PDB file of C-alpha atoms in Angstrom:
ATOM      1  CA  UNK A1094       0.000   0.000   0.000  1.00 56.00           C
ATOM      2  CA  UNK A1095       2.847   2.366   0.841  1.00 57.00           C
ATOM      3  CA  UNK A1096       4.458   1.660  -2.536  1.00 59.00           C
ATOM      4  CA  UNK A1097       1.180   2.314  -4.361  1.00 53.00           C
ATOM      5  CA  UNK A1098       0.736   5.603  -2.492  1.00 55.00           C
ATOM      6  CA  UNK A1099       4.268   6.670  -3.438  1.00 56.00           C
ATOM      7  CA  UNK A1100       3.650   5.847  -7.094  1.00 54.00           C
ATOM      8  CA  UNK A1101       0.393   7.820  -7.066  1.00 52.00           C
ATOM      9  CA  UNK A1102       2.127  10.806  -5.473  1.00 57.00           C
ATOM     10  CA  UNK A1103       4.916  10.832  -8.061  1.00 63.00           C
ATOM     11  CA  UNK A1104       2.701  10.121 -11.108  1.00 65.00           C
ATOM     12  CA  UNK A1105       2.804  13.017 -13.589  1.00 76.00           C
ATOM     13  CA  UNK A1106      -0.247  15.240 -13.785  1.00 85.00           C
ATOM     14  CA  UNK A1107      -2.541  14.611 -16.762  1.00 87.00           C
ATOM     15  CA  UNK A1108      -2.122  16.954 -19.701  1.00 90.00           C
ATOM     16  CA  UNK A1109      -5.341  18.796 -20.583  1.00 92.00           C
ATOM     17  CA  UNK A1110      -6.018  19.733 -24.202  1.00 93.00           C
ATOM     18  CA  UNK A1111      -8.879  22.126 -24.933  1.00 93.00           C
ATOM     19  CA  UNK A1112     -10.875  22.485 -28.138  1.00 92.00           C
ATOM     20  CA  UNK A1113     -13.280  25.466 -28.513  1.00 93.00           C
ATOM     21  CA  UNK A1114     -16.586  24.523 -30.119  1.00 91.00           C
ATOM     22  CA  UNK A1115     -17.635  27.980 -31.307  1.00 90.00           C
ATOM     23  CA  UNK A1116     -15.994  31.219 -32.421  1.00 92.00           C
ATOM     24  CA  UNK A1117     -16.778  33.051 -29.193  1.00 93.00           C
ATOM     25  CA  UNK A1118     -14.990  30.472 -27.052  1.00 94.00           C
ATOM     26  CA  UNK A1119     -12.073  30.403 -29.506  1.00 94.00           C
ATOM     27  CA  UNK A1120     -11.668  34.172 -29.091  1.00 95.00           C
ATOM     28  CA  UNK A1121     -11.912  33.950 -25.294  1.00 97.00           C
ATOM     29  CA  UNK A1122      -9.217  31.265 -25.103  1.00 97.00           C
ATOM     30  CA  UNK A1123      -6.870  33.239 -27.340  1.00 97.00           C
ATOM     31  CA  UNK A1124      -7.311  36.448 -25.355  1.00 97.00           C
ATOM     32  CA  UNK A1125      -6.811  34.641 -22.054  1.00 97.00           C
ATOM     33  CA  UNK A1126      -3.637  33.027 -23.415  1.00 97.00           C
ATOM     34  CA  UNK A1127      -2.242  36.334 -24.688  1.00 97.00           C
ATOM     35  CA  UNK A1128      -3.098  38.216 -21.493  1.00 96.00           C
ATOM     36  CA  UNK A1129      -1.372  35.583 -19.345  1.00 96.00           C
ATOM     37  CA  UNK A1130       1.602  35.688 -21.683  1.00 96.00           C
ATOM     38  CA  UNK A1131       1.797  39.493 -21.450  1.00 95.00           C
ATOM     39  CA  UNK A1132       1.705  39.386 -17.642  1.00 94.00           C
ATOM     40  CA  UNK A1133       4.402  36.721 -17.524  1.00 95.00           C
ATOM     41  CA  UNK A1134       6.838  38.553 -19.801  1.00 94.00           C
ATOM     42  CA  UNK A1135       6.218  41.928 -18.171  1.00 92.00           C
ATOM     43  CA  UNK A1136       7.153  40.479 -14.783  1.00 90.00           C
ATOM     44  CA  UNK A1137      10.508  39.346 -16.197  1.00 87.00           C
ATOM     45  CA  UNK A1138      11.480  43.031 -16.306  1.00 84.00           C
ATOM     46  CA  UNK A1139      14.125  42.520 -19.017  1.00 92.00           C
ATOM     47  CA  UNK A1140      14.284  44.285 -22.411  1.00 94.00           C
ATOM     48  CA  UNK A1141      13.549  40.969 -24.147  1.00 94.00           C
ATOM     49  CA  UNK A1142      10.681  40.323 -21.751  1.00 94.00           C
ATOM     50  CA  UNK A1143       9.271  43.768 -22.511  1.00 94.00           C
ATOM     51  CA  UNK A1144       9.515  43.046 -26.242  1.00 95.00           C
ATOM     52  CA  UNK A1145       7.547  39.827 -25.814  1.00 95.00           C
ATOM     53  CA  UNK A1146       4.972  41.560 -23.574  1.00 95.00           C
ATOM     54  CA  UNK A1147       4.413  44.316 -26.154  1.00 95.00           C
ATOM     55  CA  UNK A1148       4.007  41.662 -28.846  1.00 95.00           C
ATOM     56  CA  UNK A1149       1.271  39.968 -26.793  1.00 96.00           C
ATOM     57  CA  UNK A1150      -0.439  43.323 -26.235  1.00 96.00           C
ATOM     58  CA  UNK A1151      -0.472  44.080 -29.970  1.00 96.00           C
ATOM     59  CA  UNK A1152      -1.947  40.628 -30.665  1.00 96.00           C
ATOM     60  CA  UNK A1153      -4.711  41.343 -28.146  1.00 95.00           C
ATOM     61  CA  UNK A1154      -5.518  44.644 -29.847  1.00 94.00           C
ATOM     62  CA  UNK A1155      -5.606  42.891 -33.237  1.00 93.00           C
ATOM     63  CA  UNK A1156      -8.177  40.379 -31.955  1.00 94.00           C
ATOM     64  CA  UNK A1157     -10.198  43.120 -30.292  1.00 90.00           C
ATOM     65  CA  UNK A1158     -10.500  44.906 -33.620  1.00 85.00           C
ATOM     66  CA  UNK A1159     -12.329  41.999 -35.269  1.00 82.00           C
ATOM     67  CA  UNK A1160     -15.604  42.225 -33.359  1.00 77.00           C
ATOM     68  CA  UNK A1161     -17.407  43.419 -30.264  1.00 89.00           C
ATOM     69  CA  UNK A1162     -15.700  41.122 -27.769  1.00 93.00           C
ATOM     70  CA  UNK A1163     -16.789  43.291 -24.837  1.00 92.00           C
ATOM     71  CA  UNK A1164     -20.449  42.737 -25.724  1.00 93.00           C
ATOM     72  CA  UNK A1165     -19.881  38.964 -26.044  1.00 94.00           C
ATOM     73  CA  UNK A1166     -18.275  38.816 -22.598  1.00 95.00           C
ATOM     74  CA  UNK A1167     -21.121  40.808 -21.031  1.00 95.00           C
ATOM     75  CA  UNK A1168     -23.631  38.375 -22.556  1.00 94.00           C
ATOM     76  CA  UNK A1169     -21.722  35.424 -21.087  1.00 94.00           C
ATOM     77  CA  UNK A1170     -21.664  37.053 -17.649  1.00 95.00           C
ATOM     78  CA  UNK A1171     -25.422  37.658 -17.834  1.00 94.00           C
ATOM     79  CA  UNK A1172     -25.955  34.049 -18.921  1.00 92.00           C
ATOM     80  CA  UNK A1173     -23.994  32.632 -15.992  1.00 92.00           C
ATOM     81  CA  UNK A1174     -25.685  34.983 -13.523  1.00 93.00           C
ATOM     82  CA  UNK A1175     -29.070  33.802 -14.776  1.00 91.00           C
ATOM     83  CA  UNK A1176     -28.074  30.152 -14.387  1.00 88.00           C
ATOM     84  CA  UNK A1177     -26.705  30.691 -10.885  1.00 89.00           C
ATOM     85  CA  UNK A1178     -29.787  32.656  -9.848  1.00 88.00           C
ATOM     86  CA  UNK A1179     -31.911  29.560 -10.531  1.00 85.00           C
ATOM     87  CA  UNK A1180     -29.874  27.622  -7.952  1.00 83.00           C
ATOM     88  CA  UNK A1181     -30.647  29.966  -5.042  1.00 80.00           C
ATOM     89  CA  UNK A1182     -33.803  28.152  -3.930  1.00 80.00           C
ATOM     90  CA  UNK A1183     -32.667  24.602  -4.562  1.00 83.00           C
ATOM     91  CA  UNK A1184     -32.089  22.354  -1.537  1.00 85.00           C
ATOM     92  CA  UNK A1185     -28.548  21.382  -0.590  1.00 84.00           C
ATOM     93  CA  UNK A1186     -26.925  24.466  -2.143  1.00 84.00           C
ATOM     94  CA  UNK A1187     -24.062  26.228  -0.380  1.00 87.00           C
ATOM     95  CA  UNK A1188     -25.751  29.629  -0.371  1.00 87.00           C
ATOM     96  CA  UNK A1189     -22.706  31.446   1.019  1.00 89.00           C
ATOM     97  CA  UNK A1190     -20.486  30.236  -1.805  1.00 91.00           C
ATOM     98  CA  UNK A1191     -23.218  30.845  -4.378  1.00 90.00           C
ATOM     99  CA  UNK A1192     -23.729  34.441  -3.265  1.00 91.00           C
ATOM    100  CA  UNK A1193     -19.982  35.100  -3.293  1.00 93.00           C
ATOM    101  CA  UNK A1194     -19.738  33.753  -6.836  1.00 92.00           C
ATOM    102  CA  UNK A1195     -22.697  35.823  -8.012  1.00 93.00           C
ATOM    103  CA  UNK A1196     -21.289  38.927  -6.319  1.00 95.00           C
ATOM    104  CA  UNK A1197     -17.990  38.442  -8.146  1.00 94.00           C
ATOM    105  CA  UNK A1198     -19.757  38.047 -11.496  1.00 94.00           C
ATOM    106  CA  UNK A1199     -21.843  41.155 -10.806  1.00 95.00           C
ATOM    107  CA  UNK A1200     -18.695  43.101  -9.956  1.00 95.00           C
ATOM    108  CA  UNK A1201     -16.981  42.014 -13.178  1.00 95.00           C
ATOM    109  CA  UNK A1202     -20.082  42.936 -15.175  1.00 94.00           C
ATOM    110  CA  UNK A1203     -20.230  46.388 -13.562  1.00 95.00           C
ATOM    111  CA  UNK A1204     -16.538  47.087 -14.161  1.00 93.00           C
ATOM    112  CA  UNK A1205     -16.740  46.017 -17.800  1.00 93.00           C
ATOM    113  CA  UNK A1206     -19.928  48.014 -18.391  1.00 92.00           C
ATOM    114  CA  UNK A1207     -18.404  51.084 -16.757  1.00 90.00           C
ATOM    115  CA  UNK A1208     -15.404  50.915 -19.108  1.00 86.00           C
ATOM    116  CA  UNK A1209     -17.633  52.177 -21.928  1.00 82.00           C
ATOM    117  CA  UNK A1210     -17.514  51.464 -25.644  1.00 81.00           C
ATOM    118  CA  UNK A1211     -14.336  53.515 -26.244  1.00 85.00           C
ATOM    119  CA  UNK A1212     -12.342  51.890 -23.457  1.00 85.00           C
ATOM    120  CA  UNK A1213      -9.470  50.853 -25.777  1.00 88.00           C
ATOM    121  CA  UNK A1214      -9.155  54.186 -27.559  1.00 90.00           C
ATOM    122  CA  UNK A1215      -6.026  55.307 -25.620  1.00 91.00           C
ATOM    123  CA  UNK A1216      -4.204  52.188 -26.838  1.00 92.00           C
ATOM    124  CA  UNK A1217      -5.483  52.542 -30.398  1.00 91.00           C
ATOM    125  CA  UNK A1218      -4.474  56.228 -30.493  1.00 92.00           C
ATOM    126  CA  UNK A1219      -0.942  55.565 -29.242  1.00 93.00           C
ATOM    127  CA  UNK A1220       1.534  56.520 -31.977  1.00 94.00           C
ATOM    128  CA  UNK A1221       4.223  54.595 -30.104  1.00 94.00           C
ATOM    129  CA  UNK A1222       2.300  51.302 -30.208  1.00 94.00           C
ATOM    130  CA  UNK A1223       1.101  51.977 -33.762  1.00 94.00           C
ATOM    131  CA  UNK A1224       4.683  52.344 -35.019  1.00 94.00           C
ATOM    132  CA  UNK A1225       5.703  49.057 -33.368  1.00 95.00           C
ATOM    133  CA  UNK A1226       2.673  47.305 -34.846  1.00 94.00           C
ATOM    134  CA  UNK A1227       3.465  48.644 -38.316  1.00 93.00           C
ATOM    135  CA  UNK A1228       7.118  47.571 -38.214  1.00 93.00           C
ATOM    136  CA  UNK A1229       6.290  44.194 -36.633  1.00 91.00           C
ATOM    137  CA  UNK A1230       4.848  43.031 -39.959  1.00 90.00           C
ATOM    138  CA  UNK A1231       8.405  43.114 -41.347  1.00 92.00           C
ATOM    139  CA  UNK A1232      10.789  40.315 -40.262  1.00 92.00           C
ATOM    140  CA  UNK A1233      13.208  41.958 -37.839  1.00 91.00           C
ATOM    141  CA  UNK A1234      11.434  45.268 -38.405  1.00 91.00           C
ATOM    142  CA  UNK A1235      11.651  46.344 -34.773  1.00 92.00           C
ATOM    143  CA  UNK A1236      15.451  46.498 -34.674  1.00 92.00           C
ATOM    144  CA  UNK A1237      17.071  49.515 -33.055  1.00 91.00           C
ATOM    145  CA  UNK A1238      17.817  51.218 -36.404  1.00 92.00           C
ATOM    146  CA  UNK A1239      14.158  50.808 -37.487  1.00 92.00           C
ATOM    147  CA  UNK A1240      12.571  52.007 -34.245  1.00 94.00           C
ATOM    148  CA  UNK A1241      15.048  54.104 -32.241  1.00 95.00           C
ATOM    149  CA  UNK A1242      12.244  55.327 -29.939  1.00 94.00           C
ATOM    150  CA  UNK A1243      11.325  51.712 -29.121  1.00 94.00           C
ATOM    151  CA  UNK A1244      14.989  50.871 -28.511  1.00 95.00           C
ATOM    152  CA  UNK A1245      15.250  53.900 -26.238  1.00 95.00           C
ATOM    153  CA  UNK A1246      12.178  52.781 -24.270  1.00 94.00           C
ATOM    154  CA  UNK A1247      13.491  49.226 -23.926  1.00 95.00           C
ATOM    155  CA  UNK A1248      16.672  50.581 -22.378  1.00 94.00           C
ATOM    156  CA  UNK A1249      14.878  52.591 -19.709  1.00 93.00           C
ATOM    157  CA  UNK A1250      15.039  51.291 -16.098  1.00 94.00           C
ATOM    158  CA  UNK A1251      13.011  48.119 -15.570  1.00 92.00           C
ATOM    159  CA  UNK A1252      10.679  49.845 -13.101  1.00 92.00           C
ATOM    160  CA  UNK A1253       9.809  52.498 -15.673  1.00 91.00           C
ATOM    161  CA  UNK A1254       9.019  49.931 -18.383  1.00 91.00           C
ATOM    162  CA  UNK A1255       6.950  47.635 -16.183  1.00 90.00           C
ATOM    163  CA  UNK A1256       4.992  50.585 -14.788  1.00 90.00           C
ATOM    164  CA  UNK A1257       4.182  51.905 -18.266  1.00 90.00           C
ATOM    165  CA  UNK A1258       3.154  48.460 -19.470  1.00 91.00           C
ATOM    166  CA  UNK A1259       1.039  47.847 -16.371  1.00 90.00           C
ATOM    167  CA  UNK A1260      -0.875  51.044 -17.144  1.00 90.00           C
ATOM    168  CA  UNK A1261      -1.665  49.704 -20.621  1.00 92.00           C
ATOM    169  CA  UNK A1262      -2.798  46.390 -19.145  1.00 91.00           C
ATOM    170  CA  UNK A1263      -5.041  48.223 -16.668  1.00 91.00           C
ATOM    171  CA  UNK A1264      -7.282  49.150 -19.594  1.00 92.00           C
ATOM    172  CA  UNK A1265      -7.561  45.488 -20.590  1.00 93.00           C
ATOM    173  CA  UNK A1266      -7.967  44.081 -17.081  1.00 93.00           C
ATOM    174  CA  UNK A1267     -11.807  44.387 -16.770  1.00 93.00           C
ATOM    175  CA  UNK A1268     -12.275  42.383 -19.972  1.00 95.00           C
ATOM    176  CA  UNK A1269      -9.537  39.817 -19.354  1.00 95.00           C
ATOM    177  CA  UNK A1270     -10.546  39.213 -15.724  1.00 96.00           C
ATOM    178  CA  UNK A1271     -14.125  38.631 -16.873  1.00 96.00           C
ATOM    179  CA  UNK A1272     -12.967  36.219 -19.579  1.00 97.00           C
ATOM    180  CA  UNK A1273     -10.891  34.281 -17.047  1.00 96.00           C
ATOM    181  CA  UNK A1274     -13.963  33.904 -14.811  1.00 96.00           C
ATOM    182  CA  UNK A1275     -16.169  32.795 -17.718  1.00 95.00           C
ATOM    183  CA  UNK A1276     -13.590  30.191 -18.739  1.00 96.00           C
ATOM    184  CA  UNK A1277     -13.319  28.955 -15.133  1.00 95.00           C
ATOM    185  CA  UNK A1278     -17.099  28.540 -14.886  1.00 93.00           C
ATOM    186  CA  UNK A1279     -17.231  26.780 -18.247  1.00 93.00           C
ATOM    187  CA  UNK A1280     -14.547  24.313 -17.173  1.00 93.00           C
ATOM    188  CA  UNK A1281     -16.139  23.732 -13.773  1.00 90.00           C
ATOM    189  CA  UNK A1282     -19.522  22.991 -15.343  1.00 86.00           C
ATOM    190  CA  UNK A1283     -18.042  20.050 -17.258  1.00 84.00           C
ATOM    191  CA  UNK A1284     -18.305  16.440 -16.139  1.00 86.00           C
ATOM    192  CA  UNK A1285     -15.343  14.224 -17.005  1.00 87.00           C
ATOM    193  CA  UNK A1286     -15.712  10.617 -18.083  1.00 89.00           C
ATOM    194  CA  UNK A1287     -13.252   7.969 -19.171  1.00 91.00           C
ATOM    195  CA  UNK A1288     -13.238   6.856 -22.798  1.00 90.00           C
ATOM    196  CA  UNK A1289     -11.114   4.529 -24.922  1.00 90.00           C
ATOM    197  CA  UNK A1290      -9.891   5.563 -28.374  1.00 90.00           C
ATOM    198  CA  UNK A1291      -9.987   2.237 -30.195  1.00 91.00           C
ATOM    199  CA  UNK A1292      -7.120   2.089 -32.690  1.00 91.00           C
ATOM    200  CA  UNK A1293      -6.359   5.686 -31.738  1.00 91.00           C
ATOM    201  CA  UNK A1294      -9.681   7.121 -32.989  1.00 94.00           C
ATOM    202  CA  UNK A1295     -12.649   8.415 -31.007  1.00 93.00           C
ATOM    203  CA  UNK A1296     -15.789  10.262 -32.131  1.00 91.00           C
ATOM    204  CA  UNK A1297     -17.796  12.615 -29.912  1.00 87.00           C
ATOM    205  CA  UNK A1298     -21.401  13.445 -30.781  1.00 88.00           C
ATOM    206  CA  UNK A1299     -23.055  16.368 -29.000  1.00 86.00           C
ATOM    207  CA  UNK A1300     -26.713  16.940 -28.231  1.00 82.00           C
ATOM    208  CA  UNK A1301     -27.902  19.579 -30.694  1.00 79.00           C
ATOM    209  CA  UNK A1302     -30.212  21.051 -28.060  1.00 79.00           C
ATOM    210  CA  UNK A1303     -27.329  21.591 -25.618  1.00 78.00           C
ATOM    211  CA  UNK A1304     -24.965  24.463 -26.562  1.00 80.00           C
ATOM    212  CA  UNK A1305     -21.624  22.938 -25.595  1.00 86.00           C
ATOM    213  CA  UNK A1306     -18.780  25.442 -25.902  1.00 89.00           C
ATOM    214  CA  UNK A1307     -15.621  23.610 -24.899  1.00 91.00           C
ATOM    215  CA  UNK A1308     -14.211  20.095 -25.201  1.00 91.00           C
ATOM    216  CA  UNK A1309     -11.490  19.125 -22.698  1.00 92.00           C
ATOM    217  CA  UNK A1310      -9.336  16.038 -23.170  1.00 92.00           C
ATOM    218  CA  UNK A1311      -7.079  14.751 -20.430  1.00 91.00           C
ATOM    219  CA  UNK A1312      -4.268  12.348 -21.257  1.00 90.00           C
ATOM    220  CA  UNK A1313      -1.936  10.743 -18.766  1.00 86.00           C
ATOM    221  CA  UNK A1314       1.329  12.617 -18.488  1.00 80.00           C
ATOM    222  CA  UNK A1315       3.103   9.271 -18.665  1.00 83.00           C
ATOM    223  CA  UNK A1316       1.972   8.680 -22.267  1.00 83.00           C
ATOM    224  CA  UNK A1317       3.759  10.257 -25.226  1.00 86.00           C
ATOM    225  CA  UNK A1318       0.464  11.126 -26.909  1.00 89.00           C
ATOM    226  CA  UNK A1319      -1.461  14.214 -27.971  1.00 91.00           C
ATOM    227  CA  UNK A1320      -4.852  14.506 -29.702  1.00 92.00           C
ATOM    228  CA  UNK A1321      -5.581  15.934 -33.143  1.00 93.00           C
ATOM    229  CA  UNK A1322      -9.149  17.257 -33.114  1.00 91.00           C
ATOM    230  CA  UNK A1323     -11.456  18.224 -35.962  1.00 88.00           C
ATOM    231  CA  UNK A1324     -15.161  18.939 -36.073  1.00 80.00           C
ATOM    232  CA  UNK A1325     -17.707  21.431 -34.756  1.00 80.00           C
ATOM    233  CA  UNK A1326     -20.163  21.978 -31.902  1.00 78.00           C
ATOM    234  CA  UNK A1327     -22.201  19.027 -33.226  1.00 83.00           C
ATOM    235  CA  UNK A1328     -19.516  16.388 -33.643  1.00 87.00           C
ATOM    236  CA  UNK A1329     -15.760  15.995 -33.092  1.00 89.00           C
ATOM    237  CA  UNK A1330     -13.292  13.448 -34.315  1.00 92.00           C
ATOM    238  CA  UNK A1331     -10.206  12.696 -32.201  1.00 92.00           C
ATOM    239  CA  UNK A1332      -7.096  10.939 -33.429  1.00 93.00           C
TER     240      UNK A1332
END
């Protein structure tokens, strides 16, 4: 028994692969990834870290320019609040935890609503960021001889760079915090089950009356395997 317990404690964590099942969830996952990446590189406080953080920020702005993501996030928050509200009078519910969760969602909704429709305008109007974005389309286009102002900024004290970048991220925080909460709720609402991919192939059929948004696949960390996924919100094929 002791040996089995030791093996369980040292077993590698399963690797989780996620597949969005609609365009909204695909956008949310990309923004959450880029925001986390920007935070990580900004905390490194090196010129190369600042370069990577700015690159993530520009990618976020590019995605934000393709549609009304703020409106989509507000709709998701309203949807989850409506679902949670239905649980308030059900027996066996932890009302304290439920109220705390609903209060957090309400706070995120209020902060995002208060940001207004032009909340990203300071970033879009920045000539500094616009010049970096323009030159980034050219391989190596952000070298010091192409963008001397960017090179100058990158060589400022680390505290100055991280503070400036944190101010830019402050504008994005209401949206990205709300997206992180929506993704957490979506993942928590899922129910895992074990399946076997016979000959390495498995098909998933979804109920057309149930709007599934995210497929999560967990594989043992001890296996040298990863899934290739194709399909839609009606049916997915895994190899």
